[in-house]
Amino acid sequence: MLPTKNRIKREKIHERCKNICPPKDTFERTLLHTHDKSRTDLEQVPKIFMKPDFALDDSLTFNSVLPWSHFNTAGGKGNRDAASSKLLQEKLSHYLDIVEVNIAHQISLRSEAFFHAMTSQHELQDYLKKTSQAVKMLRDKIAQIDKVMCEGSLHILRLALTRNNCVKVYNKLKLMATVHQTQPTVQVLLSTSEFVGALDLIATTQEVLQQELQGIHSFRHLGSQLCELEKLIDKMMIAEFSTYSHSDLNRPLEDDCQVLEECVINKVSQTEEIDTDVVVKLADQMRMLNFPQWFDLLKDIFSKFTIFLQRVKATLSIIHSVVLSVLDKNQRTRELEEISQQKNAAKDNSLDTEVAYLIHEGMFISDAFGEGELTPIAVDTTSQRNASPNSEPCSSDSVSEPECTTDSSSSKEHTSSSAIPGGADIMVSEDMKLTDSELGKLANNIQELLYSASDICHDRAVKFLMSRAKDGFLEKLNSMEFITLSRLMETFILDTEQICGRKSTSLLGALQSQAIKFVNRFHEERKTKLSLLLDNERWKQADVPAEFQDLVDSLSDGKIALPEKKSGATEERKPAEVLIVEGQQYAVVGTVLLLIRIILEYCQCVDNIPSVTTDMLTRLSDLLKYFNSRSCQLVLGAGALQVVGLKTITTKNLALSSRCLQLIVHYIPVIRAHFEARLPPKQYSMLRHFDHITKDYHDHIAEISAKLVAIMDSLFDKLLSKYEVKAPVPSACFRNICKQMTKMHEAIFDLLPEEQTQMLFLRINASYKLHLKKQLSHLNVINDGGPQNGLVTADVAFYTGNLQALKGLKDLDLNMAEIWEQKR
């Protein structure tokens, strides 16, 4: 009560002070005046005292406030210094008074707020005292209610929790006893090769150790021991699977067939030409086989490899089907679990939630009731599991029985059956299941294993092939033998690709390497042969045997292939003078006939060995270019004079060379189309070689025509330069010209087509007119109707008549009026 009286007393004093204070307006005016005065007084105080970092322990600040000059008593200035010090003290005191007055003034301005705060504090203290008394009364009531209504019920709940804990301890001890028997049981299972059951038991035990028996000191080493057992089982399974694989793969490939190594030995031992006492190594003995024997051996090896891969694929297919079936089962299990979870979620959402209250031991009341409801069920389940007194806790016959696990662990286990080809079902424990990614990786590894088996077979085949190729045996094969070998290898590559689903590249690479060597030798042989033929060619028209005419006829049907020889009928047919190609006659030399056959050999080789198409195209282009350049050197370049001893290169030689080139040009589009049909689109650019070759051949033909014209041009220049306009008519000059023109016609008419002959003679006639016009201009003979004009006209008429009398030149437009100079 005393604080209340003091508070009242202070309030009365405060009210009295308020009454004493002047009115508000007067007070505000006084306040404004006082504020201005205080401000003026504060301005008297030096600024240094107003700094927030003012401190006398700073030497500069101290010297500024108390100058040492006021304390210097030396000499006769002692009294004056004492007076100065006193004056400084009074000044500082005055500053202090000004500050204290301003502080007091500020406090007086806020006195009402101070008193209001003190009043509020006293009221708050009164409220707190009342609240404390109310809380004390409430606690007393709650204690009475707890004693009367709750203490007995909570005691019952504690007893229920204690019972549940005892049951859990009993189950835990029982589970520990079961786990303790894990290792002996695993040993029993392994003695009967029950690897799946042993792994299932180990996995279940490890899960129990990690979840329900975690932290049990007596089992601290059991986890590592079980891991070692898993490693041991893994080694045992690998050894058993390897033994099975070896026994399966090493059994006879056929009923009357041995394994691969013995196959080679038997083939070598059956060859009488090989003395095994002298030639000891199997590889050396194999190299002594001729091509038919070695080819049969290779065919037999490829057959065994194919059977081997089929057997490997059959074994791996079973494993692969099991993996895929497990994957499918996992997918269906997940779908069922998702459906079940959706149903459970809908069911849980329909239940009403209850408010859970905490008790002093940290249990929820609702959980305590739940444990009490579940306990009888757990006890009944345990009693059912132990109904048979004679059953062992964990034996080989009860590995998958519920006795080996607790209710919580058994509820987590599921088994799924996966059907495999053959009708058997595999029971897969949930703990033993691989993840989908692991199963997918396993399926890929199985496929890779089949690929590896195929690669090994191809590598062994390459090794066998290379051992026979060491002495250049494969490079010495003729075309048919190599084609047969190539087809056999390509067939084996396709067979293994169909079995394994992937093409192995080692044997294909070896085949390609040998094919390149074969192409090089094939080309060199034929180029050498063509070179010898050209060096011995006398460039005379050759008879055409019937077989070559048949060859050309087959090309006319659009089929590029060497025709089979016809017995009897071909021998009775006589050779023809010319080659008939699509109705046109070609007079050719013997070299060109053989060149046509060589070209067809290149084309047929491409059909037989498609992998060498690009190489063959390049080599054939080289061969055609070589024929063009070499024939040009021999005929146009007159190289045949030294090579074969010709006396001169005649017009007939030139015309025959031109016709041979035209025959090759005729077949270049056919050859191009043949290669284009067999080239991949990205290599079509290689066909430009044929365009270049065609241009070169046309240029060569044009040069031959120009050479024929040049021969006559030199003749005209020689004869017409001596021409004189006088009797008799026809003159000797024109008789010689007509004679040479007749010889030229006789030389080329039977070799060149009529239209080419006409074009050639038109060019020759143009040259003749040019030289005649030049000579007439030199002789000053003009078209004036005079005697000289008449003589020239008679000679020209003689020339024209003889030229048009030649075969095929009757309708030739000679236009002889051009020989006269135009009148100015």
Short mmCIF file of C-alpha atoms in Angstrom, two decimals, residues 3 55 70 89 97 161 233 295 348 437 531 563 651 740:
data_model
loop_
_atom_site.label_atom_id
_atom_site.label_comp_id
_atom_site.label_asym_id
_atom_site.label_seq_id
_atom_site.Cartn_x
_atom_site.Cartn_y
_atom_site.Cartn_z
CA PRO A 3 3.84 2.57 -3.11
CA ALA A 55 38.48 13.23 -24.49
CA HIS A 70 48.88 29.50 -17.77
CA GLN A 89 38.94 28.03 -13.91
CA ASP A 97 26.92 26.24 -15.53
CA LEU A 161 3.61 -49.24 -23.36
CA ILE A 233 29.41 -67.34 -53.80
CA PHE A 295 39.84 -73.10 -100.08
CA ASP A 348 -6.38 -42.44 -45.87
CA SER A 437 19.30 -49.70 -65.15
CA SER A 531 51.69 -52.21 -123.51
CA PRO A 563 30.04 -64.50 -122.83
CA THR A 651 47.00 -42.30 -144.13
CA GLN A 740 46.68 -38.29 -154.86
#
